[in-house]
Short mmCIF file of C-alpha atoms and ligand atoms in Angstrom, two decimals:
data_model
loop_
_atom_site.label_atom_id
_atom_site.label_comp_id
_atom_site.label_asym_id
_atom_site.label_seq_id
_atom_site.Cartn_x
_atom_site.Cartn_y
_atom_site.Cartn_z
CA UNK A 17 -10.45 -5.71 -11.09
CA UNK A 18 -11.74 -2.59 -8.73
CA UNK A 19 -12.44 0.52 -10.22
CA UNK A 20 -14.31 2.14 -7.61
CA UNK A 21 -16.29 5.78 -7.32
CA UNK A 22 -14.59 6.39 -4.03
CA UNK A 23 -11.09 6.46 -6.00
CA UNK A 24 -12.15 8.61 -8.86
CA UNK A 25 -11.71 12.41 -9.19
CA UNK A 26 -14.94 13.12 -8.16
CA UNK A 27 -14.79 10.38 -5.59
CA UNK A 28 -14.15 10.91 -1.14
CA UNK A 29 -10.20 9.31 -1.35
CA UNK A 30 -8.81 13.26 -1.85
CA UNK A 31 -10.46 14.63 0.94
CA UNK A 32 -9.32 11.22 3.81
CA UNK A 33 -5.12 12.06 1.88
CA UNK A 34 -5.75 16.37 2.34
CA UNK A 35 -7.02 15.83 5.71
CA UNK A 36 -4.85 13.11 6.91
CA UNK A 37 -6.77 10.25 8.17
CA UNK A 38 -4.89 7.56 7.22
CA UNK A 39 -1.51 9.32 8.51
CA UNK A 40 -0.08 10.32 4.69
CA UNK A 41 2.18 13.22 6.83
CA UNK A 42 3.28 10.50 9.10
CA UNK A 43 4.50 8.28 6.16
CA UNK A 44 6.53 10.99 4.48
CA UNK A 45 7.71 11.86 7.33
CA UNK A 46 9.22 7.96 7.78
CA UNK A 47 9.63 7.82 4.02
CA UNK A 48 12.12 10.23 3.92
CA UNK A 49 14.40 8.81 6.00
CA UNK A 50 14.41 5.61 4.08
CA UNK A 51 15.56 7.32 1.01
CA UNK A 52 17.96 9.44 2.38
CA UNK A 53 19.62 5.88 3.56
CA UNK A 54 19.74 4.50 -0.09
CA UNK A 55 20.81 8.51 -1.51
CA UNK A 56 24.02 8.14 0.36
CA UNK A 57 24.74 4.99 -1.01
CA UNK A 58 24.27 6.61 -4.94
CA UNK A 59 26.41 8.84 -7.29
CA UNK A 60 24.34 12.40 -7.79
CA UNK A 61 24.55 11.34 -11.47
CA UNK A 62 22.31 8.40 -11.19
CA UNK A 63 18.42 8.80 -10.92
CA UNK A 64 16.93 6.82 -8.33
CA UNK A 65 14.30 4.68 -10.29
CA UNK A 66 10.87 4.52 -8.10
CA UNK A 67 8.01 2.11 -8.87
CA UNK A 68 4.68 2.86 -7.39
CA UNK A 69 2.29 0.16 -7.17
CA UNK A 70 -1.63 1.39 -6.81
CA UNK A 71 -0.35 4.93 -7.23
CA UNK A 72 -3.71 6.43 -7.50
CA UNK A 73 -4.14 10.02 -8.91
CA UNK A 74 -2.61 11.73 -6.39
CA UNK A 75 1.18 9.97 -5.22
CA UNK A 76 1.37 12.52 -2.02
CA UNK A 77 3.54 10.23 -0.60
CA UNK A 78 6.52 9.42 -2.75
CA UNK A 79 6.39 13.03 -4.73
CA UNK A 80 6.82 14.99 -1.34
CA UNK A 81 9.68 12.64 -0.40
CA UNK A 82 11.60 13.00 -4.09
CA UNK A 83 10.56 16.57 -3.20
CA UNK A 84 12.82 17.38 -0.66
CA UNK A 85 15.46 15.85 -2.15
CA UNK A 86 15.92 19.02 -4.88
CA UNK A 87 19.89 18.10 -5.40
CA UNK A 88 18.58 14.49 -6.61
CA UNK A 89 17.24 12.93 -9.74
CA UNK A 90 14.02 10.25 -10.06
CA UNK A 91 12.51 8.07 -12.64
CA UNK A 92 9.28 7.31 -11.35
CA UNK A 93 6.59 4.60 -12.60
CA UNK A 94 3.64 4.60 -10.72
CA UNK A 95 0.72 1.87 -11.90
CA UNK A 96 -3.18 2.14 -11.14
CA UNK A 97 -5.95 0.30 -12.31
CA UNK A 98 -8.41 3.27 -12.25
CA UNK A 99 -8.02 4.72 -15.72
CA UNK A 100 -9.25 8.01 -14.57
CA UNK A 101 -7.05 8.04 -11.51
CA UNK A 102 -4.20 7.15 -14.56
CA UNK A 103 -5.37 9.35 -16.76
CA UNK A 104 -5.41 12.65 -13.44
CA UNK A 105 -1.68 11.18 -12.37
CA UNK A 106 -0.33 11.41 -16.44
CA UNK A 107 -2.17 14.64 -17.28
CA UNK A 108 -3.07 16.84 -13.45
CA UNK A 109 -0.81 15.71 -10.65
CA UNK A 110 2.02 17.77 -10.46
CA UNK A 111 5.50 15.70 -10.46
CA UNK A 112 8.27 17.49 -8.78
CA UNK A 113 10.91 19.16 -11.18
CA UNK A 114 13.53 16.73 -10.21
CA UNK A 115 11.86 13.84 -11.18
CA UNK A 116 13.36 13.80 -14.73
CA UNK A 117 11.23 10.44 -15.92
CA UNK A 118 7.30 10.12 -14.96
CA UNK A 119 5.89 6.86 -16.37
CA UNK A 120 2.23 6.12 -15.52
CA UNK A 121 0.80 2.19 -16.25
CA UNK A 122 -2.65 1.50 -16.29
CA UNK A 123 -2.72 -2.01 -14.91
CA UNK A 124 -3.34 -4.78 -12.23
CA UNK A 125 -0.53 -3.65 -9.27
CA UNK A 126 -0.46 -7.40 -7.94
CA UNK A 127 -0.25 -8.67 -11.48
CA UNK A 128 3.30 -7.76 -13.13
CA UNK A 129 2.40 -9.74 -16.31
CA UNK A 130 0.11 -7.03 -17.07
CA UNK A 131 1.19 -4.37 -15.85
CA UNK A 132 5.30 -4.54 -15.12
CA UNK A 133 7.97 -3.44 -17.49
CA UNK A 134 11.07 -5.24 -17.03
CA UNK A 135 13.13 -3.10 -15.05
CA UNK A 136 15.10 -3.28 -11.42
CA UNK A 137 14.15 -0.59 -9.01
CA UNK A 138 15.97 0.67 -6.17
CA UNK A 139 12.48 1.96 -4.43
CA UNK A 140 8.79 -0.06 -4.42
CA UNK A 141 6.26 1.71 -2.42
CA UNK A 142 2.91 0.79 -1.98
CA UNK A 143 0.71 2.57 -0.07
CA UNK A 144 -2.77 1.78 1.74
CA UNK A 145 -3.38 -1.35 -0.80
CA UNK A 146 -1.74 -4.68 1.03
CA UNK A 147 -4.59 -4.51 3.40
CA UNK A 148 -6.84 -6.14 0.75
CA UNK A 149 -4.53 -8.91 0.13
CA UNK A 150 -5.24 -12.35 1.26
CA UNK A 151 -1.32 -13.67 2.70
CA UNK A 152 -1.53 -16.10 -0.15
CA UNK A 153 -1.67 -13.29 -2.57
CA UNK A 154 0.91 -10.81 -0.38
CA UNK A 155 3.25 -13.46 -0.71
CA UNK A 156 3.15 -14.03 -4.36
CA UNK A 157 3.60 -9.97 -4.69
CA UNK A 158 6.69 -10.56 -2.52
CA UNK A 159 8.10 -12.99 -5.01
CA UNK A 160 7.87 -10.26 -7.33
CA UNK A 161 9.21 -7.80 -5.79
CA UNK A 162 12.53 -9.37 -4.68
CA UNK A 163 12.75 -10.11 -8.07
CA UNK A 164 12.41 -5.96 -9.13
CA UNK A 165 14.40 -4.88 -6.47
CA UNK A 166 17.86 -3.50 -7.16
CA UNK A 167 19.82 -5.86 -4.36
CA UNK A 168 20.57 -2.73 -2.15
CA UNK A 169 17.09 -1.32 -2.65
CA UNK A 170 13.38 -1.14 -0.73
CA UNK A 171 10.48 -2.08 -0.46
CA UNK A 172 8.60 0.63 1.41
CA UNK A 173 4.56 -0.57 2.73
CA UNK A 174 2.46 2.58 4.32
CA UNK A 175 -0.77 0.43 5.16
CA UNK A 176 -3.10 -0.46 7.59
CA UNK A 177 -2.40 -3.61 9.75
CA UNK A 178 -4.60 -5.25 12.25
CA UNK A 179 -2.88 -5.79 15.92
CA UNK A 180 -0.75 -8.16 16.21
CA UNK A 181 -2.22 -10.21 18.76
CA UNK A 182 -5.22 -10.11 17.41
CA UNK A 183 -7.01 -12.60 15.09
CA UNK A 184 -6.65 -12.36 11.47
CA UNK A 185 -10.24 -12.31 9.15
CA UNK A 186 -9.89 -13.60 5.82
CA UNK A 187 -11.33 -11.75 2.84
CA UNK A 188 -14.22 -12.88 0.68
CA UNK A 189 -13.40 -14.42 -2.66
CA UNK A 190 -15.98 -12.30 -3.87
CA UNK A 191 -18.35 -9.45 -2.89
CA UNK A 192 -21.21 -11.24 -0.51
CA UNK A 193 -24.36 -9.75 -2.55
CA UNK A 194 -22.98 -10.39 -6.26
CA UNK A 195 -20.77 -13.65 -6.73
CA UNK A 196 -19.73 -12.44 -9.89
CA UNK A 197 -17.90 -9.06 -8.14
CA UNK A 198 -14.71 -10.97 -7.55
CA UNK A 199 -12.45 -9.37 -4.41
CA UNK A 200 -9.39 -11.45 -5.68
CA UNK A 201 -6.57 -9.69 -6.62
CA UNK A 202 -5.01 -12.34 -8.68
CA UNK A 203 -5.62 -15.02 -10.83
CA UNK A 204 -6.64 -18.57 -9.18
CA UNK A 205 -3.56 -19.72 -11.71
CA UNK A 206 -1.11 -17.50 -11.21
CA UNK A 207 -1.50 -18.20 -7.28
CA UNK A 208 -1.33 -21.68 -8.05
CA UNK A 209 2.00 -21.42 -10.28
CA UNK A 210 3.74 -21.02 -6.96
CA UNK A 211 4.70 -22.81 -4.19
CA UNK A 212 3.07 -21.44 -0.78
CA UNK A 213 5.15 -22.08 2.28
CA UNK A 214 2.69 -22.65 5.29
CA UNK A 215 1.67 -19.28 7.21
CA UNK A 216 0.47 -20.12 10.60
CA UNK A 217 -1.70 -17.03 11.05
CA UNK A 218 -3.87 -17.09 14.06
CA UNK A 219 -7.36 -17.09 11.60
CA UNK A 220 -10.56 -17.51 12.62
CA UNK A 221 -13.57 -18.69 10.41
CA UNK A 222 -14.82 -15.77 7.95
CA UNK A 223 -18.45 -16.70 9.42
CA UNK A 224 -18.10 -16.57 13.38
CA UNK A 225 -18.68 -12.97 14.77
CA UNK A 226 -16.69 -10.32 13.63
CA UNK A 227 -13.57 -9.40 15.85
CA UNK A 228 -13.69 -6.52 17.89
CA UNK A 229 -10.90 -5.00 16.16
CA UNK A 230 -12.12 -4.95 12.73
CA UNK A 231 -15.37 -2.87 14.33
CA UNK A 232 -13.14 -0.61 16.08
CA UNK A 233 -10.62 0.02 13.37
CA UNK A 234 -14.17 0.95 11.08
CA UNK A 235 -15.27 3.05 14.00
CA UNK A 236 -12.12 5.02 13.71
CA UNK A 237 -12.18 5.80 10.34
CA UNK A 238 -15.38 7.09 10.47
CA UNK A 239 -14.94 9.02 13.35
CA UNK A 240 -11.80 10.58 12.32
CA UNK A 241 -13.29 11.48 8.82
CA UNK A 242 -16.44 13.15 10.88
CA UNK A 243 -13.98 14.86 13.12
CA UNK A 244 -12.27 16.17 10.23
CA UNK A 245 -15.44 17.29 8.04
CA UNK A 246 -16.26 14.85 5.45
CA UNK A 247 -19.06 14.65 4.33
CA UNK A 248 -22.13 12.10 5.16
CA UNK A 249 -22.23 10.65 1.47
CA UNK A 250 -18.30 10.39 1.40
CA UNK A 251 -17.72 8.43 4.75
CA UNK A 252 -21.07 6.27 3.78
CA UNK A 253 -18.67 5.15 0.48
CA UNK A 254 -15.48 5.51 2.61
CA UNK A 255 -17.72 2.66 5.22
CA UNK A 256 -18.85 0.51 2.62
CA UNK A 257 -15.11 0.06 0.93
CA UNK A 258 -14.10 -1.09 4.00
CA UNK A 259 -16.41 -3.05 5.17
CA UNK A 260 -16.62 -4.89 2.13
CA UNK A 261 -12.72 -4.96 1.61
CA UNK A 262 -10.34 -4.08 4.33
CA UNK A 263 -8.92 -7.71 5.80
CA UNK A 264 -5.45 -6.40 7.20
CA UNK A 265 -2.90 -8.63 7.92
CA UNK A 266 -0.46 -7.90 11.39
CA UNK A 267 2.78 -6.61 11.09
CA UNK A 268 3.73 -10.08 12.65
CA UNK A 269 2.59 -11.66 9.11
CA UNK A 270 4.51 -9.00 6.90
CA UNK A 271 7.29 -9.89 8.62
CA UNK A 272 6.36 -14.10 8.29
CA UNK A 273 5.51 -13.65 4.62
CA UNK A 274 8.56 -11.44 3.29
CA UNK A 275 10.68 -13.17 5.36
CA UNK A 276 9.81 -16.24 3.46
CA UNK A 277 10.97 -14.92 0.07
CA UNK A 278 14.75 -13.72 1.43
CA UNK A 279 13.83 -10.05 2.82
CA UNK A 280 14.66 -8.76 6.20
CA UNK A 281 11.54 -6.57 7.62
CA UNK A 282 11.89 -3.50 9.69
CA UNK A 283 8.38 -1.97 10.59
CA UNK A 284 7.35 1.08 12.79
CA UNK A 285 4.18 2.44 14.05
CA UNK A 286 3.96 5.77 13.45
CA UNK A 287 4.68 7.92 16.48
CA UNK A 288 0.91 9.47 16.43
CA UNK A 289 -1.58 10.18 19.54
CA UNK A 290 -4.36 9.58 16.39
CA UNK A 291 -6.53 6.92 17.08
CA UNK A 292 -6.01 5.06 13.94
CA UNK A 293 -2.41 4.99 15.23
CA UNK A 294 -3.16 1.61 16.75
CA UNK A 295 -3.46 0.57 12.87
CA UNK A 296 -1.23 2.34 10.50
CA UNK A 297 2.05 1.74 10.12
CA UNK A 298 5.23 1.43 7.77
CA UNK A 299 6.81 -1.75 6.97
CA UNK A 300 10.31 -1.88 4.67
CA UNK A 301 11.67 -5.01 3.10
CA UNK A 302 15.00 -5.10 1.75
CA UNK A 303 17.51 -7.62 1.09
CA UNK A 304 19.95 -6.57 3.88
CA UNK A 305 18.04 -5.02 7.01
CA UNK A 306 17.88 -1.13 7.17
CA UNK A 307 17.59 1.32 10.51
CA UNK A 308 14.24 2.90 10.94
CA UNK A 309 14.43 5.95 13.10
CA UNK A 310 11.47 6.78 15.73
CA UNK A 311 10.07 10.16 14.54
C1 SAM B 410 -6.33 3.79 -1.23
S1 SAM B 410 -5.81 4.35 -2.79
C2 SAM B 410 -4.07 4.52 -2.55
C3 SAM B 410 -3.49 5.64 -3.35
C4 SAM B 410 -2.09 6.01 -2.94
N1 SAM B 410 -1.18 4.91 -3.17
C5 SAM B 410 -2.02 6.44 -1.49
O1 SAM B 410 -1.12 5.97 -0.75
O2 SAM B 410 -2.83 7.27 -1.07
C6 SAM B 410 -5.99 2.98 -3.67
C7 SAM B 410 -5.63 3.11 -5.15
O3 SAM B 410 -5.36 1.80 -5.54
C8 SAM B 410 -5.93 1.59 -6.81
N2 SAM B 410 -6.09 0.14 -6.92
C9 SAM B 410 -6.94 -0.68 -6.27
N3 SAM B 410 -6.71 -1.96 -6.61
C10 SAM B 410 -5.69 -1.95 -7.49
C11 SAM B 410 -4.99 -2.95 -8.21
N4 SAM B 410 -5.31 -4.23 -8.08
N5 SAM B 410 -3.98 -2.57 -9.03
C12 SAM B 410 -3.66 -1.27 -9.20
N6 SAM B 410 -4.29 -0.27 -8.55
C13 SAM B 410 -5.28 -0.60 -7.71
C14 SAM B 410 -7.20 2.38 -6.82
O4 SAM B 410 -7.62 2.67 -8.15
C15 SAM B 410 -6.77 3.60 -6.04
O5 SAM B 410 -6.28 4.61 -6.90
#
């Protein structure tokens, strides 16, 4: 479970969304278009119903796309498992007047026994949270979530991904000071409850030196945020979470692992001269393929 500083109201997380260093603008941007796809297929009458797994206390993302569609009705869930981030999403964060339904879980995001009313949704997004998923653990969420999905609906990923041609690093079971700080997402037993087809990633041992990637993907964030203004103590947490926690899969391996469960994948890098471009991207699942337009 992960209830960390740099994700509370009082923690750096606001300042990387407001000043855009892990491309929010760029994902609404792409985000839109995805929903105007499924509005077309839907009667005005019916609500689009939106789940939003590892909302946080700000959803920028999905409330400026439900936003701009004024003529259009939303149930949103959104589930965190930051109870002040729950409690700022529920009581601060302003919903847009169109969304008619605003349910806020406090919960594990990867877990659905804890957290996961039994509804189908014709929109899943999760944003900047797969990249601390191990691919055994990605592809049990993906056996959830074609499960939740409405059969013409999406899944909708704004993340961080490593290259694709580069090595993947596997994440630490646990944090490498403090054994009992567990980095696992989900239960040993609930991973084990399901079959795992074999993922050929290309993975190299957790202990040889670290790619050159991973350093320059950690040099970029920091850069950025000093480029931007943060502040010294806020990038020294912003660092540390990902240093201790960002293992990213490629967009090659989204499209391996949700393949697997039945989805067709569609991904696109964002069209951005930024130089965490090289790393942030939108991937969409969905049961029958969908058209991502360049931006
Ligand atoms: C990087 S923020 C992402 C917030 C928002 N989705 C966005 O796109 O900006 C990560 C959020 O995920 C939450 N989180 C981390 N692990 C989680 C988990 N296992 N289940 C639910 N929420 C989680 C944190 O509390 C934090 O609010």
């Amino acid at each position: 479970m992960r209830r960390e500083k740099l994700f509370s109201n009082d923690g750096f997380y606001p300042f990387i969304v407001e000043s855009n260093v892990l491309l929010h603008r760029e994902a609404i941007d792409c985000g839109r278009h995805m929903f105007e796809l499924l509005l077309k297929k839907r009667t005005p009458e019916r609500p689009l119903t939106v789940l939003d797994l590892a909302c946080g206390g700000e959803p920028i993302v999905i409330a400026k796309i439900m936003e701009s569609f004024p003529d259009r009705c939303f149930h949103y869930t959104g589930i965190d498992i930051n109870p002040d981030q729950v409690e700022q999403a529920r009581s601060v964060f302003e919903f847009p007047k169109n969304v008619t339904e605003v349910r806020i879980n406090e919960g594990n995001a990867w877990d659905f026994r804890t957290a996961e009313p039994a509804l189908k949704y014709d929109v899943i997004f999760m944003g900047m949270n797969l990249h601390h998923g191990t691919p055994e653990e990605i592809h049990y969420l993906a056996t959830r979530i074609v499960e939740l999905l409405e059969d013409d609906g999406v899944f909708i990923n704004h993340d961080c991904f490593r290259p694709d041609d580069q090595p993947y690093l596997r994440r630490p079971d646990s944090h490498p000071e403090n054994p009992d700080e567990s980095f696992q997402l989900l239960d040993k037993d609930v991973l084990s409850s399901i079959t795992e087809p074999s993922f050929t990633l290309d993975e190299v041992d957790s202990a040889a030196t670290e790619p050159d990637w991973r350093i320059r993907y950690r040099q970029s964030l920091s850069t950025t945020a000093i480029e931007r203004g943060g502040n010294k103590t806020g990038i020294e947490s912003m660092n540390q979470h990902v240093n201790l926690r960002d293992y990213p899969i490629s967009l090659q391996d989204f499209h391996k692992i949700f393949e697997s469960v039945g989805f067709k994948v569609n991904t696109q890098r964002y069209n951005s001269q930024d130089s965490l471009g090289e790393f942030i991207a939108m991937a969409v699942a969905s049961k029958h393929g969908v058209e991502l337009t360049a931006q």
